[in-house]
Short mmCIF file of C-alpha atoms and ligand atoms in Angstrom, two decimals:
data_model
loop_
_atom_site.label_atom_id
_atom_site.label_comp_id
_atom_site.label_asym_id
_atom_site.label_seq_id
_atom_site.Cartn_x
_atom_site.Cartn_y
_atom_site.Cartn_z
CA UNK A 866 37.00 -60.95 -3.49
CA UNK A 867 39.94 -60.69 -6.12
CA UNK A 868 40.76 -58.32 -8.62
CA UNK A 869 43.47 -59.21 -10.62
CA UNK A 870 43.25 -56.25 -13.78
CA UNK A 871 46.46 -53.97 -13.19
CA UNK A 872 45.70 -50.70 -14.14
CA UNK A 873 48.06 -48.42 -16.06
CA UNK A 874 50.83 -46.99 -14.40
CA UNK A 875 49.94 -43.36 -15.23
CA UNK A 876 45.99 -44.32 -13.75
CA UNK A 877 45.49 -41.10 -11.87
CA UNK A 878 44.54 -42.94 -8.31
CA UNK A 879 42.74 -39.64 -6.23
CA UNK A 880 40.70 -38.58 -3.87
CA UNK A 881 38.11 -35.37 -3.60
CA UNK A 882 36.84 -32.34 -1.69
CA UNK A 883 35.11 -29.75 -2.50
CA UNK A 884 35.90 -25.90 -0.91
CA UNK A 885 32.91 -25.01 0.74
CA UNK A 886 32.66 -29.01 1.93
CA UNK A 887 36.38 -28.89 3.54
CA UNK A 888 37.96 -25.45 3.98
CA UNK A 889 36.28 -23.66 6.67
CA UNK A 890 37.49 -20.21 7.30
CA UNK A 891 34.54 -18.76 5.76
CA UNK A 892 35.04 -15.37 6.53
CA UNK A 893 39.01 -15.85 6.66
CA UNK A 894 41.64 -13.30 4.41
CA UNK A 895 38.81 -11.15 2.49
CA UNK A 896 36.77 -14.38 1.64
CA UNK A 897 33.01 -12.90 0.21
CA UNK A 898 29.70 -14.97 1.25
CA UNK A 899 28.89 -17.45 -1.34
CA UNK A 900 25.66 -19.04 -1.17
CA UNK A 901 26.17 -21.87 1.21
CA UNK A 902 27.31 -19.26 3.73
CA UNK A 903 23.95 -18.16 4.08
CA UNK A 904 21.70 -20.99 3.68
CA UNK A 905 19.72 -22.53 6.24
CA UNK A 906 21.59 -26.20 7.05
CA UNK A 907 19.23 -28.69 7.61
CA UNK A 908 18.29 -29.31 11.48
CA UNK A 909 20.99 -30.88 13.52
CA UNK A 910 23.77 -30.77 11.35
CA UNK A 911 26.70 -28.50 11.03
CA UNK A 912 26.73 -25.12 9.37
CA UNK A 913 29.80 -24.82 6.76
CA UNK A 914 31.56 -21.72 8.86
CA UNK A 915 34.83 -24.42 10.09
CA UNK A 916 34.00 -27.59 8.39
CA UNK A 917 37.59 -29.69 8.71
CA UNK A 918 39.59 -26.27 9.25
CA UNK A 919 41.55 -27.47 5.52
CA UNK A 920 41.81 -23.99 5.23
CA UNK A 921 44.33 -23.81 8.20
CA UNK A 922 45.53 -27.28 7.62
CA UNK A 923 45.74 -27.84 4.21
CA UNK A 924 49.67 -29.08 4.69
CA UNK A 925 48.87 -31.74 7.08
CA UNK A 926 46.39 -33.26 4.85
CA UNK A 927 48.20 -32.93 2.06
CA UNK A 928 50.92 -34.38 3.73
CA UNK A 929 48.27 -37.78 4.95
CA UNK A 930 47.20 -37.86 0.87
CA UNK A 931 50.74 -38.20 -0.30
CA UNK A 932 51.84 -40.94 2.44
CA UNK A 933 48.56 -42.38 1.34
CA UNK A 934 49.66 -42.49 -1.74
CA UNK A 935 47.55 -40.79 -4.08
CA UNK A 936 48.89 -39.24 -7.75
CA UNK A 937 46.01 -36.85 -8.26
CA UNK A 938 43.88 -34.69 -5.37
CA UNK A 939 40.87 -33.29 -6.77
CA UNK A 940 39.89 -30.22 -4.94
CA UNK A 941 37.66 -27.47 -5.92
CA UNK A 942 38.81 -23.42 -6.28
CA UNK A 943 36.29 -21.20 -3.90
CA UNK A 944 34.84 -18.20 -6.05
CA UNK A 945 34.52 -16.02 -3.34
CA UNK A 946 38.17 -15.89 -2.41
CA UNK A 947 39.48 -15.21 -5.16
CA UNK A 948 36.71 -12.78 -6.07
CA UNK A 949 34.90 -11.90 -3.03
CA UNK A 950 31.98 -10.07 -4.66
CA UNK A 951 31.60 -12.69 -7.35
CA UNK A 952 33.60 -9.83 -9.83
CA UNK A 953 35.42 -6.77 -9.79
CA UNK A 954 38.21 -6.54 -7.10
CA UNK A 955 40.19 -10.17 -7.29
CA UNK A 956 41.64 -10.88 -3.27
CA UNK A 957 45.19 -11.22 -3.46
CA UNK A 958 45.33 -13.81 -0.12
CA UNK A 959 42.87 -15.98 -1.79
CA UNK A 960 44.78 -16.31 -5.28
CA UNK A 961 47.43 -16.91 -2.80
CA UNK A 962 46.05 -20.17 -0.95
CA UNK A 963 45.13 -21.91 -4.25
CA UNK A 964 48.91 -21.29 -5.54
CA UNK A 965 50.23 -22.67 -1.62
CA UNK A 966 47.74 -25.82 -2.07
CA UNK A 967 48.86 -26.55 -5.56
CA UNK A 968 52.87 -26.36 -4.71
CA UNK A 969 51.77 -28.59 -1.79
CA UNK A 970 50.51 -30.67 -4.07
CA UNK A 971 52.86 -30.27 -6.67
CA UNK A 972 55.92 -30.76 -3.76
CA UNK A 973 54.72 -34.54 -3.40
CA UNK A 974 54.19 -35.16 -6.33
CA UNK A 975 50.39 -35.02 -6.83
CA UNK A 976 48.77 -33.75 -9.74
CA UNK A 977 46.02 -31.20 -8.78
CA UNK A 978 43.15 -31.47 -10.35
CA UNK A 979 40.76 -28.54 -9.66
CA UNK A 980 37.21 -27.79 -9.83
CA UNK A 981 36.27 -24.21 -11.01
CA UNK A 982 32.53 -24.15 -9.25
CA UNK A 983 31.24 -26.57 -6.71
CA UNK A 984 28.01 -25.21 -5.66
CA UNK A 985 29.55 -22.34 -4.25
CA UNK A 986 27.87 -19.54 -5.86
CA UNK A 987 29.25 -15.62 -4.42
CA UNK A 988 26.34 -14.61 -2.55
CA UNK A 989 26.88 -10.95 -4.12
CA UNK A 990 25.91 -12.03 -7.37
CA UNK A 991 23.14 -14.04 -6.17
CA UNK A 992 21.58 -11.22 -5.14
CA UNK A 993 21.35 -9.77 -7.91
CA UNK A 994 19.36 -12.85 -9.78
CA UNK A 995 22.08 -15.75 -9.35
CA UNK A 996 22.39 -17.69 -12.74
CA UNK A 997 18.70 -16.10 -13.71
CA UNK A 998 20.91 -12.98 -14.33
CA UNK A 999 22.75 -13.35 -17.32
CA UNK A 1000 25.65 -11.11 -16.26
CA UNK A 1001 26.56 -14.22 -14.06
CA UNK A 1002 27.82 -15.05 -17.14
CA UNK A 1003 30.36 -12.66 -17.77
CA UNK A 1004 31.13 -13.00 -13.42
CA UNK A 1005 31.88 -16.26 -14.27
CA UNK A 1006 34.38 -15.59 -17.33
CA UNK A 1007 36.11 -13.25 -15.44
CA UNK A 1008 36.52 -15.86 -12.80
CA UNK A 1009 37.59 -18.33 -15.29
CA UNK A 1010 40.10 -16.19 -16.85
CA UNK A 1011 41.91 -15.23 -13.63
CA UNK A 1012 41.79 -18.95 -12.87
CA UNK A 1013 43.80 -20.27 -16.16
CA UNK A 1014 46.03 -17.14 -15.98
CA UNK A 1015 46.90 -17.86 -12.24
CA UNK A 1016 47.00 -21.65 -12.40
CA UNK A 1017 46.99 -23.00 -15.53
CA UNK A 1018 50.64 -23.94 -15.84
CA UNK A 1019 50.23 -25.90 -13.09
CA UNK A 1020 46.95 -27.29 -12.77
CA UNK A 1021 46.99 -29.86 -15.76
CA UNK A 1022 42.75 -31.02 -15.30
CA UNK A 1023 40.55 -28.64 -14.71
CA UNK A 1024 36.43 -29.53 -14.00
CA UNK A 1025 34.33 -26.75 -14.81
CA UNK A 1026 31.29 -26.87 -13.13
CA UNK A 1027 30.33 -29.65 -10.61
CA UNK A 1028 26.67 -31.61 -11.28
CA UNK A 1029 24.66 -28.69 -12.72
CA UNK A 1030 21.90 -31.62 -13.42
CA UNK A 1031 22.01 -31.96 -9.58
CA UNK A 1032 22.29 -27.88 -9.08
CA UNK A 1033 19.01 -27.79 -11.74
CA UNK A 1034 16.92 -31.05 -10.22
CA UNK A 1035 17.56 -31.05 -6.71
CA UNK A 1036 19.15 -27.39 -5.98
CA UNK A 1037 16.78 -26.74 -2.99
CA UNK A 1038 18.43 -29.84 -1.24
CA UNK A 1039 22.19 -28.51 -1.63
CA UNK A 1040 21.28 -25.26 -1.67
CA UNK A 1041 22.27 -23.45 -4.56
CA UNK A 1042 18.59 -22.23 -5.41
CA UNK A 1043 17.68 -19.77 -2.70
CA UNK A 1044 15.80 -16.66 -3.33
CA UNK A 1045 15.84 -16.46 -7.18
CA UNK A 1046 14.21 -19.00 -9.00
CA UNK A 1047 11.44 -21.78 -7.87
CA UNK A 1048 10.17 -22.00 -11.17
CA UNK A 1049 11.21 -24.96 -13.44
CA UNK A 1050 11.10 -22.50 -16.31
CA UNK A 1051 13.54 -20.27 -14.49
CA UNK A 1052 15.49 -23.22 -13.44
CA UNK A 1053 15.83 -24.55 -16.96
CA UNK A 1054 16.59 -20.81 -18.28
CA UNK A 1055 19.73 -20.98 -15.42
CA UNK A 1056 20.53 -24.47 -17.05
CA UNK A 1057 21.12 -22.88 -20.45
CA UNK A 1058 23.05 -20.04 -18.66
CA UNK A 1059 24.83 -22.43 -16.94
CA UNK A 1060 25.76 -23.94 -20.17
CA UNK A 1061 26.87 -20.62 -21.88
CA UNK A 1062 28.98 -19.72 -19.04
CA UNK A 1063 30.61 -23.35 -19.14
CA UNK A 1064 31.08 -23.04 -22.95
CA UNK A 1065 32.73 -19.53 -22.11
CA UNK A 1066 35.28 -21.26 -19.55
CA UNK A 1067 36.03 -24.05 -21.44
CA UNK A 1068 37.00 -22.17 -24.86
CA UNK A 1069 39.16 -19.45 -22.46
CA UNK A 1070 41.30 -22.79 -21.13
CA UNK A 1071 42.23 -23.74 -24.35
CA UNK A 1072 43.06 -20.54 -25.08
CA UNK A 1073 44.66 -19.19 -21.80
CA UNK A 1074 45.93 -22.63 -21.03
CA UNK A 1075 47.16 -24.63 -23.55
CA UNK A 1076 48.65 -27.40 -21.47
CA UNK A 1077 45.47 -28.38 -19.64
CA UNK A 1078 42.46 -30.22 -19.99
CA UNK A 1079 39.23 -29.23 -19.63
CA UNK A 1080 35.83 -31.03 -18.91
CA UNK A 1081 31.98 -30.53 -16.93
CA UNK A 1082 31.29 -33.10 -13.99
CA UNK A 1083 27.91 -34.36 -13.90
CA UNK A 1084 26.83 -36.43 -11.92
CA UNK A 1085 25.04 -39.11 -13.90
CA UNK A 1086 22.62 -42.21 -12.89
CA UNK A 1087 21.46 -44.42 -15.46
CA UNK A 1088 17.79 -45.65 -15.37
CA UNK A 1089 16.71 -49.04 -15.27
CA UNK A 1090 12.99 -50.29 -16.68
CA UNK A 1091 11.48 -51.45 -13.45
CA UNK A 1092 9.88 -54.34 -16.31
CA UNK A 1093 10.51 -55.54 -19.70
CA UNK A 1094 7.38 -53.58 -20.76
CA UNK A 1095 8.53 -51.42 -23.48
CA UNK A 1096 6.62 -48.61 -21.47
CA UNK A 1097 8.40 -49.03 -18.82
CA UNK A 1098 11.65 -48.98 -21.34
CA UNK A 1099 10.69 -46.08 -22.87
CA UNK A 1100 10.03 -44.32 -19.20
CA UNK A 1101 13.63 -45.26 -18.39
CA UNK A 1102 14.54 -43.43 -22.32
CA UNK A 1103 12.69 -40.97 -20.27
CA UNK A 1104 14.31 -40.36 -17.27
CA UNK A 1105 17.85 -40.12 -18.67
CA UNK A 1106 17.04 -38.00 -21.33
CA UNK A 1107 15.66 -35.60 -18.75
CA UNK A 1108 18.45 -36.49 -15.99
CA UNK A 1109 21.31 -36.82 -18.09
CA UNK A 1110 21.82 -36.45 -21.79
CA UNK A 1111 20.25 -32.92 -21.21
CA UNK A 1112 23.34 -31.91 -19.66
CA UNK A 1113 25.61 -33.44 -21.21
CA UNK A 1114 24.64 -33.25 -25.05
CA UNK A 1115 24.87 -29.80 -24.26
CA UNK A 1116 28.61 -29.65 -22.72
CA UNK A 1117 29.93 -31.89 -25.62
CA UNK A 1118 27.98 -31.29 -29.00
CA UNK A 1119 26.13 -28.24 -28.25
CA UNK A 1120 22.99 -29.03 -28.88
CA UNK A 1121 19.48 -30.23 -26.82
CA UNK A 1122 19.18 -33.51 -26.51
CA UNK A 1123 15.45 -34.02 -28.39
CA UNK A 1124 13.84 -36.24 -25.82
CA UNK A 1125 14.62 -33.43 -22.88
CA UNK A 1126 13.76 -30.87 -25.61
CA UNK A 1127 10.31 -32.36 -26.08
CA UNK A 1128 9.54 -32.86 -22.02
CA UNK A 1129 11.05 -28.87 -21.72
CA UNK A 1130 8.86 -28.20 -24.78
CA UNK A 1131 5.41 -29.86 -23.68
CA UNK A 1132 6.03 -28.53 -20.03
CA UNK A 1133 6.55 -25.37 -21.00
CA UNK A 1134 9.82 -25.34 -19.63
CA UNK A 1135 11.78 -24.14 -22.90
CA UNK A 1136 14.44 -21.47 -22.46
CA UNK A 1137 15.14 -18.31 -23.91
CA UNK A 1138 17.97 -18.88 -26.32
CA UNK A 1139 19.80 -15.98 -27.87
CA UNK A 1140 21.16 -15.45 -31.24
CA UNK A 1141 24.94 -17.04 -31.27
CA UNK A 1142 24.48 -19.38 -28.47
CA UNK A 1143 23.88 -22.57 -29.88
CA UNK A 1144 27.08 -21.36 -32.36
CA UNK A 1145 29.04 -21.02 -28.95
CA UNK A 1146 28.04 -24.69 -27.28
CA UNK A 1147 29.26 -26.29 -30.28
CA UNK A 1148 32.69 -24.00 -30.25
CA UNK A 1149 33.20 -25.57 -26.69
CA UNK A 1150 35.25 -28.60 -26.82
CA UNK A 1151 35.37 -30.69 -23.68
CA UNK A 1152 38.88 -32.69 -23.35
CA UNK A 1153 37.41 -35.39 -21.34
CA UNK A 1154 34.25 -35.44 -19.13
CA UNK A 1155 34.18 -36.17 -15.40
CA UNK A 1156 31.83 -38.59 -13.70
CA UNK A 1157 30.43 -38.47 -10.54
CA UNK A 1158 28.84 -41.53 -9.67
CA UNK A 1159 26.90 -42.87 -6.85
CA UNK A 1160 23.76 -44.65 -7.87
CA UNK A 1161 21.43 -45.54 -10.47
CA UNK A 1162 17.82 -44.99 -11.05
CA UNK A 1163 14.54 -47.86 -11.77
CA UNK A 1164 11.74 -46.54 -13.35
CA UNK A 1165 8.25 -47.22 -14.76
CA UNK A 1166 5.86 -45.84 -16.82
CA UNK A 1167 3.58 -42.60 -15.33
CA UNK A 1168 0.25 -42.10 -16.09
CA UNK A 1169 -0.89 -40.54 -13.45
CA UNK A 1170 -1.51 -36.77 -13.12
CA UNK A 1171 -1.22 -36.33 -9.67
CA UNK A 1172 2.86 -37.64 -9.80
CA UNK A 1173 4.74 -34.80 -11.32
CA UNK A 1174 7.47 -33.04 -10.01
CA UNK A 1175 4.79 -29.83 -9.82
CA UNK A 1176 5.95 -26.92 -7.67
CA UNK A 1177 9.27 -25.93 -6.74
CA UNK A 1178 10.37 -26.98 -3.20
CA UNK A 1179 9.39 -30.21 -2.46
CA UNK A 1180 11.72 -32.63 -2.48
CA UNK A 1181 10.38 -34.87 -4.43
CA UNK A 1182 10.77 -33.27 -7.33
CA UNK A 1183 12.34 -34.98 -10.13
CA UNK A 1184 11.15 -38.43 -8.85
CA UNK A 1185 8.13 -38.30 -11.01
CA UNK A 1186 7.20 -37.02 -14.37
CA UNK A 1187 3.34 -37.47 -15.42
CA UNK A 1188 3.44 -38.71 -18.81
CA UNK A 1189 7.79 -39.77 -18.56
CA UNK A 1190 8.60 -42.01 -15.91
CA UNK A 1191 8.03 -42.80 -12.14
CA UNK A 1192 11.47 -43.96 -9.91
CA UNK A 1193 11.11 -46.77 -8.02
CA UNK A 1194 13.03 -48.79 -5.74
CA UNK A 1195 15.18 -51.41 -6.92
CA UNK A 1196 14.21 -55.36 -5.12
CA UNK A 1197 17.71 -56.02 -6.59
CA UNK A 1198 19.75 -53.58 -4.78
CA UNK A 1199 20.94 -52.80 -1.05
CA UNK A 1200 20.74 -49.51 0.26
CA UNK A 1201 23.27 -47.51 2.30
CA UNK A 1202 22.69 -46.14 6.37
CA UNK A 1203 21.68 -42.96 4.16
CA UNK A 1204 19.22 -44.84 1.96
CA UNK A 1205 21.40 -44.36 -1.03
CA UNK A 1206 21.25 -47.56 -3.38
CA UNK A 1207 24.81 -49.67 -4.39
CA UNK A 1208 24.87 -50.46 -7.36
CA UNK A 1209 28.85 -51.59 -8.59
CA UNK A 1210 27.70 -53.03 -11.79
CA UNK A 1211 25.86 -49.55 -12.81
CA UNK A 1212 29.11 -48.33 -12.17
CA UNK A 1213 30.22 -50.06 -15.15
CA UNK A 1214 26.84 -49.57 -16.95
CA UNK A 1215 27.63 -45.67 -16.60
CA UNK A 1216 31.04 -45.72 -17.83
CA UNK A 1217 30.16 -47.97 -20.92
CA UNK A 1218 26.93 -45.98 -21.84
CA UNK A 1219 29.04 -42.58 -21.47
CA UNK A 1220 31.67 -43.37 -23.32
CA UNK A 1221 29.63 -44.86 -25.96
CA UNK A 1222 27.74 -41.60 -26.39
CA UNK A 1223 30.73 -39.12 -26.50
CA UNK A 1224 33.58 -41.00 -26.87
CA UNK A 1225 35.65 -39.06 -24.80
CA UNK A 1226 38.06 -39.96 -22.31
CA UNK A 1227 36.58 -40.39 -19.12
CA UNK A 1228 37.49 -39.07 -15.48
CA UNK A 1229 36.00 -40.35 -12.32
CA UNK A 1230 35.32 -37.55 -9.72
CA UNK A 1231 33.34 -38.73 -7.57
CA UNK A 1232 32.25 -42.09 -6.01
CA UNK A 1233 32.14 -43.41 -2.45
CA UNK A 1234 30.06 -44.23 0.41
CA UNK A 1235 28.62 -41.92 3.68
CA UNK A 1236 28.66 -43.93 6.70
CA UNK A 1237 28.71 -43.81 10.42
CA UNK A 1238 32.44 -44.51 11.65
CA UNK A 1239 33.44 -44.56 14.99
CA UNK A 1240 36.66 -43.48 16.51
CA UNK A 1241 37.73 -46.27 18.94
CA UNK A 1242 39.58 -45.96 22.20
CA UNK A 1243 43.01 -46.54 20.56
CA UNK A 1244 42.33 -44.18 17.45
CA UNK A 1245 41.60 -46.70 15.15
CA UNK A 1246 38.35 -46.42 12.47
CA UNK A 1247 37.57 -49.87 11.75
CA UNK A 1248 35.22 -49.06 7.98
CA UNK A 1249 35.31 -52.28 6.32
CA UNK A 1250 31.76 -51.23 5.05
CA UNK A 1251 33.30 -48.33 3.19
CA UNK A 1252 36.59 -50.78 2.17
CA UNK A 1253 33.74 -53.16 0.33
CA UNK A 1254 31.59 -50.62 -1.15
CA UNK A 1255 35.32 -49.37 -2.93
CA UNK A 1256 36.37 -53.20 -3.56
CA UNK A 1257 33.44 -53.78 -5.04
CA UNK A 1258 33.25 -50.47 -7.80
CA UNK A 1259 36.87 -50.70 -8.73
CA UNK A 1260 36.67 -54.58 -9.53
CA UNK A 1261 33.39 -52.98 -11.72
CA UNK A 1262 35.99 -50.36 -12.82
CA UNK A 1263 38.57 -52.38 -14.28
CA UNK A 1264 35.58 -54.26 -16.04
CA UNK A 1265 34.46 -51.19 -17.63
CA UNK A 1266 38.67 -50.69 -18.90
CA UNK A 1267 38.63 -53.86 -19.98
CA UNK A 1268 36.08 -53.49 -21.94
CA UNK A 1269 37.58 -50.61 -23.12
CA UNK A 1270 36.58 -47.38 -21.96
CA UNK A 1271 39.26 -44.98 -21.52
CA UNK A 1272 39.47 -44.09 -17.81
CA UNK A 1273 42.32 -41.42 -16.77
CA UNK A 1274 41.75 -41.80 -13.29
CA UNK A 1275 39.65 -42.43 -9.50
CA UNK A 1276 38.99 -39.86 -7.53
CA UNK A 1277 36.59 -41.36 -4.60
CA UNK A 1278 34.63 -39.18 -2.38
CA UNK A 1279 36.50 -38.11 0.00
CA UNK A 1280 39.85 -37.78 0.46
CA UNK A 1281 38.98 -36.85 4.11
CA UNK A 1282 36.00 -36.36 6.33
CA UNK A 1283 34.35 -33.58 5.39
CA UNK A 1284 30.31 -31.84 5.88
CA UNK A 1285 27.95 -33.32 3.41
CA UNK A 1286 26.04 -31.95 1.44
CA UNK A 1287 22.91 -31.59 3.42
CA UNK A 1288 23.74 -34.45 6.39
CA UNK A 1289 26.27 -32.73 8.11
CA UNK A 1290 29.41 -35.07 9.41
CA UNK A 1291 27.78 -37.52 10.94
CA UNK A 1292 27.61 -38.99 7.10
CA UNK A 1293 31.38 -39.39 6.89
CA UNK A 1294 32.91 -40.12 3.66
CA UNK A 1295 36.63 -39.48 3.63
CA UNK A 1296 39.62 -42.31 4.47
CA UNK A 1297 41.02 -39.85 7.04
CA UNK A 1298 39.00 -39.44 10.11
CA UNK A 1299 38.44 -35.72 11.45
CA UNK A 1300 37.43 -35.84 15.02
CA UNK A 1301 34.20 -33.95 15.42
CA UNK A 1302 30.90 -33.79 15.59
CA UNK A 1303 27.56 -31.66 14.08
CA UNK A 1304 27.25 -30.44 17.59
CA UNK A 1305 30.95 -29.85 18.67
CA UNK A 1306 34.29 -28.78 17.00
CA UNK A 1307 36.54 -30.76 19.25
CA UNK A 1308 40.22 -30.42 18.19
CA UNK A 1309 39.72 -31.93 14.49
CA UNK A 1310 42.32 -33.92 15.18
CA UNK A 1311 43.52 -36.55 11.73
CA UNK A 1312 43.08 -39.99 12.23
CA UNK A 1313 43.54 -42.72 9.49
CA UNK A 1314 40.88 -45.27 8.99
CA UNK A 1315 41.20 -49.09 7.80
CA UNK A 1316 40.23 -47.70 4.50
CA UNK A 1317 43.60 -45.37 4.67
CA UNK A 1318 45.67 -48.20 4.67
CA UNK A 1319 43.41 -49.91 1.84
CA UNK A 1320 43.95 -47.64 -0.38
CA UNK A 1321 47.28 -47.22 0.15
CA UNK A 1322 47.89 -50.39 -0.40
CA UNK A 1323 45.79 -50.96 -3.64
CA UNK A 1324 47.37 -47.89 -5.09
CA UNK A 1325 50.77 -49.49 -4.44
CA UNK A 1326 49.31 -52.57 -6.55
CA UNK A 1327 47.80 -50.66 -9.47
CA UNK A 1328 44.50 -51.30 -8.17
CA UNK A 1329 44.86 -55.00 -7.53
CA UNK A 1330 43.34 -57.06 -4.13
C1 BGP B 1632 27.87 -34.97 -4.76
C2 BGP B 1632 28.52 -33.65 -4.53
C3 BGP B 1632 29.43 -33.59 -3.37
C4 BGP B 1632 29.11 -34.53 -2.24
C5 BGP B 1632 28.55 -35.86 -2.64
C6 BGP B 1632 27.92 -36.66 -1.52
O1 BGP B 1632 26.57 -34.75 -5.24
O2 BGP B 1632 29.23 -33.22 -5.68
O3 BGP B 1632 29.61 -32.25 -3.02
O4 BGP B 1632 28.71 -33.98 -1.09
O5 BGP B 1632 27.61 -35.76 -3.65
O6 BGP B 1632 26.63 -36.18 -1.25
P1 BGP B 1632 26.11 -35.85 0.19
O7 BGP B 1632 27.10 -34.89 0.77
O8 BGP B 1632 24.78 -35.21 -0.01
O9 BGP B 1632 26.05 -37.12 0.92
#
């Protein structure tokens, strides 16, 4: 496979993490609880209490990213160190580590690009109602504003919050909906919170931080007909309506998209909006939007009453919609180890549809493939699945730039090994190998996979092979 499009010079090439995914040192220098600290991790896989020890190590791995050549390092800013109970008393030592990982950063040349909230919620504030609670709100300004005033002469990108459509429609799988809310209606009334809070942050960067950027990172799948039955097309009108353009019509025009309006209305799902909020979304200006992007969706038409997503909990919710659409499996795509569909050319789908509906410049923040890599005898990680899955969404990639969508820059999932989401580390993502398991710690030693020296290499080329 070729790719012969050379990418701009200034093409952010990157790599991501997210805190509670990579650090470790949960309870380390004054950091609070947040609310993966306390959830129960799925059966055999790790807990989130060490992770890859970044924490500790941050320097080494910094130092692997910057022989591996990246420009940017998307990372994400942990809540609960900087303010342990979620507000009130800020921790010096964790204000601290954020500066120390920037100038890392900064020292090699690497432009940090950092994620305000990655599912990380302080556990102190979920207690008292989580995003139900609408001084969660106000937590989260004050968060925001020590973040601009602390790092914003620095940090040129910032992300605001990461896939609040996946935090809203599958929450009980990464576990940001604990005790609070079960209830769609509750979950859509923490979607509009969500939203506020988001405005809130992104109008205090501009403001606090004139020299960065700003922008929300969903994570967004379009949806496929299964047929050319123009029920079926409507289904898949449907499905990203309710999956996407909810979301993001909010973070960039400030307003409900109709179609998700409609499903929230006929549900009764429809949130309690107060006087001056709708003013507020539209004040909020996004800079650019990030993209996380790992599959798309096939859908059909639903008539059926018993396939709705129906009760909080089961994880099948979101799958089905009585009345909307019905996902389906795709004949024309392959699937991963994990059962997650490829799909490069969606890739390029995604970025053209995006960009056609906001016209804003686009930021990818997430992309990549878990697998099973071994460690071989002689330290080598031979990944040439993970190497094919990236060949073949960067040739889609400089398609989609070609075709002219504005794309600042690639930041794959994940810069390193880290724990997933919900499959511990046995799904392995990252192009530096972190030696150990769910079971055992081992001495999370670095190793560089074939993919390391991939990247490296295609970097070098402006994203040539
Ligand atoms: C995204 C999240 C990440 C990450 C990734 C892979 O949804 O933003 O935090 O983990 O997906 O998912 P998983 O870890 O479930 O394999």
């Amino acid at each position: 496979m070729k790719q012969n499009f050379k990418f701009d010079k200034d093409f952010l090439w990157g790599a991501s993490t997210s805190a509670y995914q990579i650090e470790g040192a949960w309870d380390f220098d004054n950091k609070g609880k947040s609310v993966q600290d306390v959830k129960e991790v799925f059966e055999n896989t790790s807990d989130f209490k060490v992770c890859v020890d970044h924490y500790n190590r941050y320097k080494e791995d910094i130092k692997l990213f910057s022989e591996m050549g990246l420009k940017a390092y998307r990372f994400s800013i942990a809540w609960t160190r900087i303010l342990p109970n979620g507000k009130g008393k800020s921790n010096k030592k964790g204000i601290d580590f954020y500066h120390r990982l920037i100038d890392e950063c900064l020292k090699y040349d690497i432009i940090p690009i950092a994620t305000m909230f990655h599912f990380d919620l302080p556990y102190a504030l979920e207690k008292e109602g989580g995003w139900s609670n609408p001084a969660t709100i106000d937590a989260f300004e004050e968060f925001s504003r020590i973040v601009f005033s602390e790092y914003g002469e620095k940090v040129p990108y910032f992300l605001s919050i990461n896939e609040q459509n996946v935090m809203i429609l599958h929450g009980n799988v990464i576990g940001t909906s604990l005790e609070q809310e079960k209830q769609w209606k509750g979950l859509y009334q923490q979607n509009h919170y969500m939203q506020i809070a988001q405005a809130k942050a992104t109008i205090l960067c501009h403001e606090l931080a004139p020299n960065a950027k700003i922008g929300p990172a969903p994570n967004i799948s379009p949806a496929y007909p299964k047929s050319c039955s123009p029920e079926d097309y409507l289904a898949a009108m449907n499905a990203t309506a309710i999956r996407n353009w909810l979301y993001l019509d909010l973070s960039v025009y400030g307003q409900y998209n109709f179609q998700a309006w409609n499903y929230l209305k006929d549900r009764d799902y429809l949130p309690h909006i107060e006087d001056g909020d709708m003013e507020l979304l539209k004040q909020a200006k996004p800079d650019f939007i990030a993209v996380n992007y790992y599959n798309t969706m096939t859908v059909e038409e639903n008539t059926n009453k018993e396939e709705s997503s129906g009760e909080y909990g089961d994880q099948q919710i979101a799958m089905a919609e009585e009345g909307y659409y019905r996902q389906v499996n795709n004949p024309y795509l392959k699937e991963t180890d994990f059962g997650w569909e490829i799909d490069p050319v969606g890739f390029r789908v995604t970025l053209r549809e995006v960009y056609d509906r906001y016209k804003l410049p686009l930021l990818i923040s997430e992309n990549g493939i878990g697998t099973y890599d071994k460690l071989e005898e002689d330290g080598t990680i031979h990944d040439e699945e993970r190497i094919f899955y990236y060949e073949q969404h960067i040739a889609q990639l400089a398609k989609a730039v070609e075709d002219g969508v504005p794309v600042i820059g690639y930041c794959p999932w994940s810069a390193i090994d880290l724990i997933s989401t919900h499959q511990g580390i046995r799904k392995r993502y990252g192009f530096v190998y972190v030696n150990r398991s769910d079971e055992e710690l081992s001495d999370l030693k670095r190793y560089k996979k074939d993919s390391f020296y991939w990247y490296k290499e295609l970097i070098k080329n402006r994203g040539t092979f």
